[in-house]
Coordinates of C-alpha atoms in Angstrom, one line a residue:
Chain A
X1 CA -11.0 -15.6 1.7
X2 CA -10.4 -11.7 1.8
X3 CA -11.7 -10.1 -1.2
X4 CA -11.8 -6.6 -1.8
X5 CA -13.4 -5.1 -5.1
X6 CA -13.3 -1.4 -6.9
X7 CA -15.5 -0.2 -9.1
X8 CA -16.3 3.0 -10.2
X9 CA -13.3 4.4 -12.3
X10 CA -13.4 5.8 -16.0
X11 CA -12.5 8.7 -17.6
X12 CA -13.6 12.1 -16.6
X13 CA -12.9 15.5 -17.8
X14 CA -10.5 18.3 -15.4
X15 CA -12.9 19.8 -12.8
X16 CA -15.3 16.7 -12.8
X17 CA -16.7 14.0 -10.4
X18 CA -16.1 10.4 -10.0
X19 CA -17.1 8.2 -6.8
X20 CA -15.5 4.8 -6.2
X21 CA -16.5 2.1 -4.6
X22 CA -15.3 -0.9 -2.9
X23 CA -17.0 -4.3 -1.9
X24 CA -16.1 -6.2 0.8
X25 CA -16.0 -9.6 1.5
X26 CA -14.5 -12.7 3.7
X27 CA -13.5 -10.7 6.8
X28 CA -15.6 -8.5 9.3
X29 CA -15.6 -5.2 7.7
X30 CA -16.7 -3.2 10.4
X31 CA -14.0 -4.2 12.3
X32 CA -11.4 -2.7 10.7
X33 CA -9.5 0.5 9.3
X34 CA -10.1 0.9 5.8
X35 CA -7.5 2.9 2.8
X36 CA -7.7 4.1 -0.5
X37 CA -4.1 4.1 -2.1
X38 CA -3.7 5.2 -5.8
X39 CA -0.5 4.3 -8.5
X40 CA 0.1 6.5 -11.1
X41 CA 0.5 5.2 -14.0
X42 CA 4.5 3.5 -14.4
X43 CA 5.5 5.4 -11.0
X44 CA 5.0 4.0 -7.1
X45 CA 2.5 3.7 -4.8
X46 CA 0.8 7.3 -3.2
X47 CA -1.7 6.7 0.4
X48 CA -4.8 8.6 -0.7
X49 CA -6.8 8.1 2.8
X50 CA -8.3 6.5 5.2
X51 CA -11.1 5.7 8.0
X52 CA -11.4 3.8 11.3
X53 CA -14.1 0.9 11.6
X54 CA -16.9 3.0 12.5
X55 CA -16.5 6.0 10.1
X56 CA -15.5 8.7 12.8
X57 CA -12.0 9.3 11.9
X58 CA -10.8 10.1 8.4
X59 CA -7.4 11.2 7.3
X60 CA -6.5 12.7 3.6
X61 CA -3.4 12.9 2.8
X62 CA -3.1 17.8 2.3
X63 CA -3.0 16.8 -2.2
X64 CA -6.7 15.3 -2.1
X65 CA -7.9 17.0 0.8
X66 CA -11.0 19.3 0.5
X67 CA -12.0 17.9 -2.7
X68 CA -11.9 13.9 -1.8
X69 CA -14.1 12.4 0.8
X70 CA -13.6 9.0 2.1
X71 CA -16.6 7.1 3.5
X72 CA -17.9 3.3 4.3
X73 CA -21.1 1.8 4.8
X74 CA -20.8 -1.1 7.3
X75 CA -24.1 -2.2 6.6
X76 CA -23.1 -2.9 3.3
X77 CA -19.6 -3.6 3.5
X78 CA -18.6 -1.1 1.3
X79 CA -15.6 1.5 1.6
X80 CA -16.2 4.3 -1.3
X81 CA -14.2 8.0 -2.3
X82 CA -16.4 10.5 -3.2
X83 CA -13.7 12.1 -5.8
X84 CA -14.4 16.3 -6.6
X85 CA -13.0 18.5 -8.7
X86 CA -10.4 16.0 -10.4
X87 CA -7.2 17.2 -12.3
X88 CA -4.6 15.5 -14.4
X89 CA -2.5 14.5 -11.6
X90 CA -4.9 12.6 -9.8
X91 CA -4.8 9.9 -12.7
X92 CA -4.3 7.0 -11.4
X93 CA -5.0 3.2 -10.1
X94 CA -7.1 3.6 -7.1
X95 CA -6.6 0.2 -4.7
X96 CA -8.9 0.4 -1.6
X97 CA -7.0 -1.9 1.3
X98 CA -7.3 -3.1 4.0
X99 CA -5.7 -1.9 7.3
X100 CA -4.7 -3.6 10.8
X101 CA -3.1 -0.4 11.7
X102 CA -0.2 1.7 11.6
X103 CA -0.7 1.7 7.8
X104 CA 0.0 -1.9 7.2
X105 CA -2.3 -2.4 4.6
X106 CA -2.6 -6.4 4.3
X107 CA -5.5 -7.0 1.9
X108 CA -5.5 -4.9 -1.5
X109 CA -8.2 -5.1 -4.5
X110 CA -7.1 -5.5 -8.1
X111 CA -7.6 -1.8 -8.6
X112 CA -9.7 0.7 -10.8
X113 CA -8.7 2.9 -13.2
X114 CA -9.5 6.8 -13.0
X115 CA -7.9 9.0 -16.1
X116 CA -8.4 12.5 -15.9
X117 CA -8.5 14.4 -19.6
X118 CA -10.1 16.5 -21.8
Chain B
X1 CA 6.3 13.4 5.0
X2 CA 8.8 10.9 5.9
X3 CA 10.7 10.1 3.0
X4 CA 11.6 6.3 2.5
X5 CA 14.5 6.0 0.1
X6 CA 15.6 2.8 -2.0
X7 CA 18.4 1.5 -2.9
X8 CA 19.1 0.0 -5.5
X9 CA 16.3 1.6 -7.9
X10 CA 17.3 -1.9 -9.9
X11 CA 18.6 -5.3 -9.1
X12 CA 19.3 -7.8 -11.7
X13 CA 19.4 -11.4 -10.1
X14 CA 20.5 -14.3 -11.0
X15 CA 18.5 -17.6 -10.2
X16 CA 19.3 -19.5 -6.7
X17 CA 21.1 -16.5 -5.2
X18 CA 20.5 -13.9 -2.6
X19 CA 19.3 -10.4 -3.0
X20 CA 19.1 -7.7 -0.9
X21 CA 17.3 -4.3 -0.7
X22 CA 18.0 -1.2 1.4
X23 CA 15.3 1.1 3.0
X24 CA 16.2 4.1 5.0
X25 CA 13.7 6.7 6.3
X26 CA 14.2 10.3 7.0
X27 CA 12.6 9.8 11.1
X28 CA 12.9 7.0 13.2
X29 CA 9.7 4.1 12.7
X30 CA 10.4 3.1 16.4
X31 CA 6.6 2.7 18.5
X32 CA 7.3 4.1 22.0
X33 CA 5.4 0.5 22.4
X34 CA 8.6 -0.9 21.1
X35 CA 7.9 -1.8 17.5
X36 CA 9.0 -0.7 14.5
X37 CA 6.0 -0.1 12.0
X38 CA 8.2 -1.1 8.4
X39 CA 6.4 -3.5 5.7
X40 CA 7.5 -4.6 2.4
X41 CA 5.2 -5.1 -0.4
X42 CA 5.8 -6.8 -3.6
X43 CA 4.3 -6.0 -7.0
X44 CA 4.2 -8.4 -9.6
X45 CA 3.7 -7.0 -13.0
X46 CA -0.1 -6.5 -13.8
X47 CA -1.1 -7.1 -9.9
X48 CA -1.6 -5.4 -7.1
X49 CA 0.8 -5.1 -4.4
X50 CA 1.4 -8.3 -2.0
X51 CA 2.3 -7.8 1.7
X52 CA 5.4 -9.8 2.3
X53 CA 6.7 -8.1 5.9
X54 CA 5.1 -6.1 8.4
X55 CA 6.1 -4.9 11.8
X56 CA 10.2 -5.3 10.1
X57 CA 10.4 -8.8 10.2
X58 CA 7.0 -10.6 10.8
X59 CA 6.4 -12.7 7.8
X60 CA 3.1 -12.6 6.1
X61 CA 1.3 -16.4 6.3
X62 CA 2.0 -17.7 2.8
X63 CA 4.9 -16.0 2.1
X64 CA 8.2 -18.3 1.7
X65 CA 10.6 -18.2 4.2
X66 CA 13.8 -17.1 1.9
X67 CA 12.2 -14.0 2.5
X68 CA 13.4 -11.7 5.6
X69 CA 13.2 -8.6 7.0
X70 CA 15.6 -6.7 9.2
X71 CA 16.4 -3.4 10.5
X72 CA 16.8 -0.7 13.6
X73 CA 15.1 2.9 13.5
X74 CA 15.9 4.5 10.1
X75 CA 17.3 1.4 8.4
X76 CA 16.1 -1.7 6.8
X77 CA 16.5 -4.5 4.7
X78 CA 14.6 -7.0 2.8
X79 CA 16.7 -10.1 1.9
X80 CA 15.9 -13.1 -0.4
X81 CA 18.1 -16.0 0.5
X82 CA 17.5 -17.4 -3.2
X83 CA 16.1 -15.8 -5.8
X84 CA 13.4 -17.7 -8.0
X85 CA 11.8 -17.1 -10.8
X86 CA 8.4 -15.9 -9.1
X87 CA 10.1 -13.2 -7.2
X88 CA 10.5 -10.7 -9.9
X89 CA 8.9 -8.0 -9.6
X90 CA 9.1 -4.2 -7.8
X91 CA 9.5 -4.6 -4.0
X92 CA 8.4 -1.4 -1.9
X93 CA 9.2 -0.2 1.3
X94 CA 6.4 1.4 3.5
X95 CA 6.5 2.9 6.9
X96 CA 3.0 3.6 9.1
X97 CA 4.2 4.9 12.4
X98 CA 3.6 9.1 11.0
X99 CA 0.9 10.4 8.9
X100 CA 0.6 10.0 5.9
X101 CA 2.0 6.6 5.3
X102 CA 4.9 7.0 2.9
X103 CA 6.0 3.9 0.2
X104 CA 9.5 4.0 -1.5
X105 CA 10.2 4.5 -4.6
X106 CA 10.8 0.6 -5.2
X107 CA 12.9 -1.7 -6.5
X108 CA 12.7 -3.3 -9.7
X109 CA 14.1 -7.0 -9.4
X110 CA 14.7 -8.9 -12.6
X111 CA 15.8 -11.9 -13.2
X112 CA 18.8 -12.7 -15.3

Protein backbone atom coordinates (compact mmCIF):
# COMPACT_ATOMS: atom_id res chain seq x y z
CA UNK A 1 0.00 0.00 0.00
CA UNK A 2 0.95 3.70 -0.76
CA UNK A 3 2.24 5.35 2.18
CA UNK A 4 3.53 8.72 2.21
CA UNK A 5 5.07 10.19 5.65
CA UNK A 6 6.11 14.05 6.74
CA UNK A 7 8.21 14.83 9.18
CA UNK A 8 9.95 17.75 9.96
CA UNK A 9 7.46 20.50 11.09
CA UNK A 10 7.50 22.57 14.48
CA UNK A 11 7.56 25.86 15.51
CA UNK A 12 9.96 28.37 14.26
CA UNK A 13 10.44 32.03 14.76
CA UNK A 14 9.63 34.90 11.47
CA UNK A 15 12.82 34.86 9.34
CA UNK A 16 13.83 31.20 10.27
CA UNK A 17 14.49 27.75 8.69
CA UNK A 18 12.62 24.57 8.62
CA UNK A 19 13.22 21.51 6.15
CA UNK A 20 10.52 18.87 5.64
CA UNK A 21 10.67 15.69 4.75
CA UNK A 22 8.71 12.94 3.24
CA UNK A 23 9.21 9.07 3.15
CA UNK A 24 8.02 7.07 0.59
CA UNK A 25 6.83 3.82 0.45
CA UNK A 26 4.56 0.99 -1.53
CA UNK A 27 4.92 2.48 -5.08
CA UNK A 28 7.95 3.24 -7.32
CA UNK A 29 8.99 6.64 -6.30
CA UNK A 30 11.14 7.49 -8.92
CA UNK A 31 8.64 7.10 -11.24
CA UNK A 32 6.60 9.73 -10.49
CA UNK A 33 5.77 13.61 -9.96
CA UNK A 34 5.97 14.53 -6.50
CA UNK A 35 3.83 17.84 -4.47
CA UNK A 36 4.06 19.58 -1.44
CA UNK A 37 0.48 21.15 -0.69
CA UNK A 38 -0.04 23.16 2.67
CA UNK A 39 -3.74 23.95 4.63
CA UNK A 40 -3.80 26.76 6.73
CA UNK A 41 -5.11 26.32 9.64
CA UNK A 42 -9.48 26.17 9.37
CA UNK A 43 -9.12 27.50 5.58
CA UNK A 44 -8.62 25.25 2.14
CA UNK A 45 -6.08 23.63 0.50
CA UNK A 46 -2.96 25.95 -1.19
CA UNK A 47 -0.38 23.88 -3.98
CA UNK A 48 3.06 24.77 -2.55
CA UNK A 49 5.18 22.91 -5.41
CA UNK A 50 6.30 20.35 -7.10
CA UNK A 51 9.02 18.12 -9.09
CA UNK A 52 9.07 15.58 -11.92
CA UNK A 53 10.55 11.88 -11.25
CA UNK A 54 14.03 12.61 -11.79
CA UNK A 55 14.39 16.10 -10.05
CA UNK A 56 14.90 18.35 -13.22
CA UNK A 57 11.80 20.22 -13.15
CA UNK A 58 10.42 22.11 -10.19
CA UNK A 59 7.61 24.55 -10.09
CA UNK A 60 6.78 26.96 -6.93
CA UNK A 61 3.94 28.40 -6.81
CA UNK A 62 5.40 33.15 -7.13
CA UNK A 63 4.20 33.19 -2.65
CA UNK A 64 7.05 30.54 -1.69
CA UNK A 65 9.27 31.09 -4.50
CA UNK A 66 12.92 32.19 -3.86
CA UNK A 67 12.76 31.29 -0.34
CA UNK A 68 11.31 27.43 -0.68
CA UNK A 69 13.22 24.70 -2.46
CA UNK A 70 11.62 21.54 -3.32
CA UNK A 71 13.87 18.47 -3.82
CA UNK A 72 13.78 14.40 -3.74
CA UNK A 73 16.25 11.79 -3.21
CA UNK A 74 15.28 8.70 -5.34
CA UNK A 75 17.76 6.75 -3.74
CA UNK A 76 16.06 7.13 -0.67
CA UNK A 77 12.59 7.68 -1.59
CA UNK A 78 12.26 10.73 -0.06
CA UNK A 79 10.57 14.09 -1.30
CA UNK A 80 11.73 17.11 1.14
CA UNK A 81 11.15 21.31 1.18
CA UNK A 82 13.94 23.09 2.16
CA UNK A 83 11.67 26.03 3.79
CA UNK A 84 13.81 29.76 4.17
CA UNK A 85 13.01 32.77 5.59
CA UNK A 86 9.50 31.71 6.96
CA UNK A 87 6.66 34.26 7.91
CA UNK A 88 3.36 34.04 9.67
CA UNK A 89 1.46 33.25 6.61
CA UNK A 90 3.29 30.34 5.68
CA UNK A 91 1.66 28.55 8.83
CA UNK A 92 0.35 25.71 7.91
CA UNK A 93 -0.23 21.74 7.34
CA UNK A 94 2.21 20.75 4.90
CA UNK A 95 0.92 17.25 2.97
CA UNK A 96 3.54 16.04 0.44
CA UNK A 97 1.46 13.97 -2.48
CA UNK A 98 1.66 12.21 -4.80
CA UNK A 99 1.10 13.17 -8.50
CA UNK A 100 0.13 11.10 -11.92
CA UNK A 101 -0.02 14.40 -13.56
CA UNK A 102 -1.90 17.39 -14.42
CA UNK A 103 -2.00 18.04 -10.69
CA UNK A 104 -4.07 15.10 -9.70
CA UNK A 105 -2.61 14.38 -6.65
CA UNK A 106 -3.79 10.70 -5.71
CA UNK A 107 -1.81 9.72 -2.67
CA UNK A 108 -1.49 12.36 0.34
CA UNK A 109 0.41 11.88 3.87
CA UNK A 110 -1.28 12.64 7.19
CA UNK A 111 0.44 15.95 7.19
CA UNK A 112 2.99 18.01 9.42
CA UNK A 113 2.60 20.91 11.17
CA UNK A 114 4.78 24.09 10.67
CA UNK A 115 3.66 27.35 12.98
CA UNK A 116 5.44 30.40 12.38
CA UNK A 117 5.71 32.86 15.63
CA UNK A 118 7.63 34.70 17.87
CA UNK B 1 -4.42 31.70 -11.16
CA UNK B 2 -7.51 30.03 -12.17
CA UNK B 3 -9.96 30.62 -9.71
CA UNK B 4 -12.31 27.54 -8.87
CA UNK B 5 -15.47 28.74 -7.18
CA UNK B 6 -17.96 26.62 -4.92
CA UNK B 7 -21.19 26.57 -4.47
CA UNK B 8 -22.82 26.04 -1.91
CA UNK B 9 -20.00 27.04 0.78
CA UNK B 10 -22.54 24.66 3.02
CA UNK B 11 -24.85 21.74 2.43
CA UNK B 12 -26.89 20.32 5.15
CA UNK B 13 -28.04 16.72 4.05
CA UNK B 14 -30.31 14.57 5.16
CA UNK B 15 -29.58 10.72 5.24
CA UNK B 16 -30.48 8.51 2.00
CA UNK B 17 -30.75 11.52 -0.27
CA UNK B 18 -28.83 13.15 -2.99
CA UNK B 19 -26.47 16.07 -2.87
CA UNK B 20 -24.93 18.00 -5.21
CA UNK B 21 -22.02 20.43 -5.52
CA UNK B 22 -21.15 23.06 -8.12
CA UNK B 23 -17.61 23.92 -9.42
CA UNK B 24 -16.99 26.57 -12.03
CA UNK B 25 -13.49 27.80 -13.06
CA UNK B 26 -12.51 31.14 -14.45
CA UNK B 27 -10.65 29.23 -17.89
CA UNK B 28 -11.60 26.32 -19.66
CA UNK B 29 -9.87 22.69 -17.96
CA UNK B 30 -10.35 21.25 -21.59
CA UNK B 31 -6.72 19.10 -22.70
CA UNK B 32 -6.23 19.85 -26.43
CA UNK B 33 -5.85 15.82 -25.91
CA UNK B 34 -9.43 15.90 -25.12
CA UNK B 35 -9.75 15.62 -21.42
CA UNK B 36 -10.73 17.70 -18.88
CA UNK B 37 -8.19 17.70 -15.90
CA UNK B 38 -11.09 18.37 -12.81
CA UNK B 39 -10.80 16.14 -9.45
CA UNK B 40 -12.73 16.20 -6.31
CA UNK B 41 -11.16 15.55 -3.06
CA UNK B 42 -12.89 14.86 0.19
CA UNK B 43 -11.68 15.84 3.61
CA UNK B 44 -12.96 14.21 6.50
CA UNK B 45 -12.43 16.01 9.67
CA UNK B 46 -8.93 15.34 11.24
CA UNK B 47 -7.67 13.58 7.77
CA UNK B 48 -6.10 14.35 4.96
CA UNK B 49 -7.82 14.93 1.73
CA UNK B 50 -9.21 11.68 -0.24
CA UNK B 51 -9.22 11.63 -4.03
CA UNK B 52 -12.78 10.75 -5.03
CA UNK B 53 -12.74 11.91 -9.03
CA UNK B 54 -10.11 12.72 -11.38
CA UNK B 55 -10.10 13.46 -15.08
CA UNK B 56 -14.25 14.81 -14.24
CA UNK B 57 -15.74 11.65 -13.87
CA UNK B 58 -13.25 8.68 -13.47
CA UNK B 59 -13.93 7.20 -10.09
CA UNK B 60 -11.14 6.54 -7.81
CA UNK B 61 -10.85 2.41 -7.01
CA UNK B 62 -12.53 2.19 -3.58
CA UNK B 63 -14.68 4.96 -3.83
CA UNK B 64 -18.62 4.01 -3.81
CA UNK B 65 -20.33 4.37 -6.81
CA UNK B 66 -23.21 6.99 -5.43
CA UNK B 67 -20.55 9.19 -6.11
CA UNK B 68 -20.26 10.97 -9.68
CA UNK B 69 -18.71 13.45 -11.42
CA UNK B 70 -19.88 15.54 -14.41
CA UNK B 71 -19.12 18.54 -16.30
CA UNK B 72 -18.04 20.51 -19.74
CA UNK B 73 -15.09 23.22 -19.83
CA UNK B 74 -15.79 25.68 -16.94
CA UNK B 75 -18.50 23.76 -15.19
CA UNK B 76 -18.75 20.84 -12.91
CA UNK B 77 -20.53 18.83 -10.54
CA UNK B 78 -20.07 16.31 -7.92
CA UNK B 79 -23.26 14.41 -7.12
CA UNK B 80 -23.96 11.83 -4.25
CA UNK B 81 -26.98 9.71 -5.20
CA UNK B 82 -27.54 9.03 -1.32
CA UNK B 83 -26.03 10.61 1.32
CA UNK B 84 -24.63 8.42 4.25
CA UNK B 85 -23.36 9.02 7.30
CA UNK B 86 -19.47 8.60 6.18
CA UNK B 87 -19.80 11.26 3.60
CA UNK B 88 -19.65 14.25 5.78
CA UNK B 89 -17.09 16.12 5.39
CA UNK B 90 -15.58 19.30 3.08
CA UNK B 91 -15.52 18.29 -0.63
CA UNK B 92 -13.02 20.35 -2.86
CA UNK B 93 -12.74 21.02 -6.30
CA UNK B 94 -9.25 21.04 -7.97
CA UNK B 95 -8.24 21.74 -11.49
CA UNK B 96 -4.54 20.72 -12.95
CA UNK B 97 -4.64 21.58 -16.57
CA UNK B 98 -2.67 25.53 -15.73
CA UNK B 99 -0.03 26.30 -13.29
CA UNK B 100 -0.38 26.47 -10.33
CA UNK B 101 -3.06 23.92 -9.54
CA UNK B 102 -5.92 25.81 -7.93
CA UNK B 103 -8.44 23.88 -5.14
CA UNK B 104 -11.92 25.62 -4.22
CA UNK B 105 -12.84 26.96 -1.45
CA UNK B 106 -14.92 23.70 -0.52
CA UNK B 107 -17.92 22.62 0.61
CA UNK B 108 -18.84 21.77 3.99
CA UNK B 109 -21.40 18.79 3.98
CA UNK B 110 -23.25 17.90 7.21
CA UNK B 111 -25.42 15.66 7.91
CA UNK B 112 -28.76 16.38 9.41
Amino acid sequence: EVQLVESGGGLVQPGGTLRLSCAASGFTFRSYWMSWVRQAPGTGLEWVANINPDGSEKYSVPSVRGRFTISRDNAKDSLYLQMNSLRAEDTAVYFCARDPGFGAVDWWGRGTLVTVSS
Amino acid sequence: DVVMTQSPLSLPVTLGQPASISCRSSQSLVHSNGNIYLAWFQQRPGQSPRRLIYKLSDRDSGVPDRFSGSGSGTDFTLKISRVEAEDAGIYYCMQGIHWPPTFGQGTKVEIK
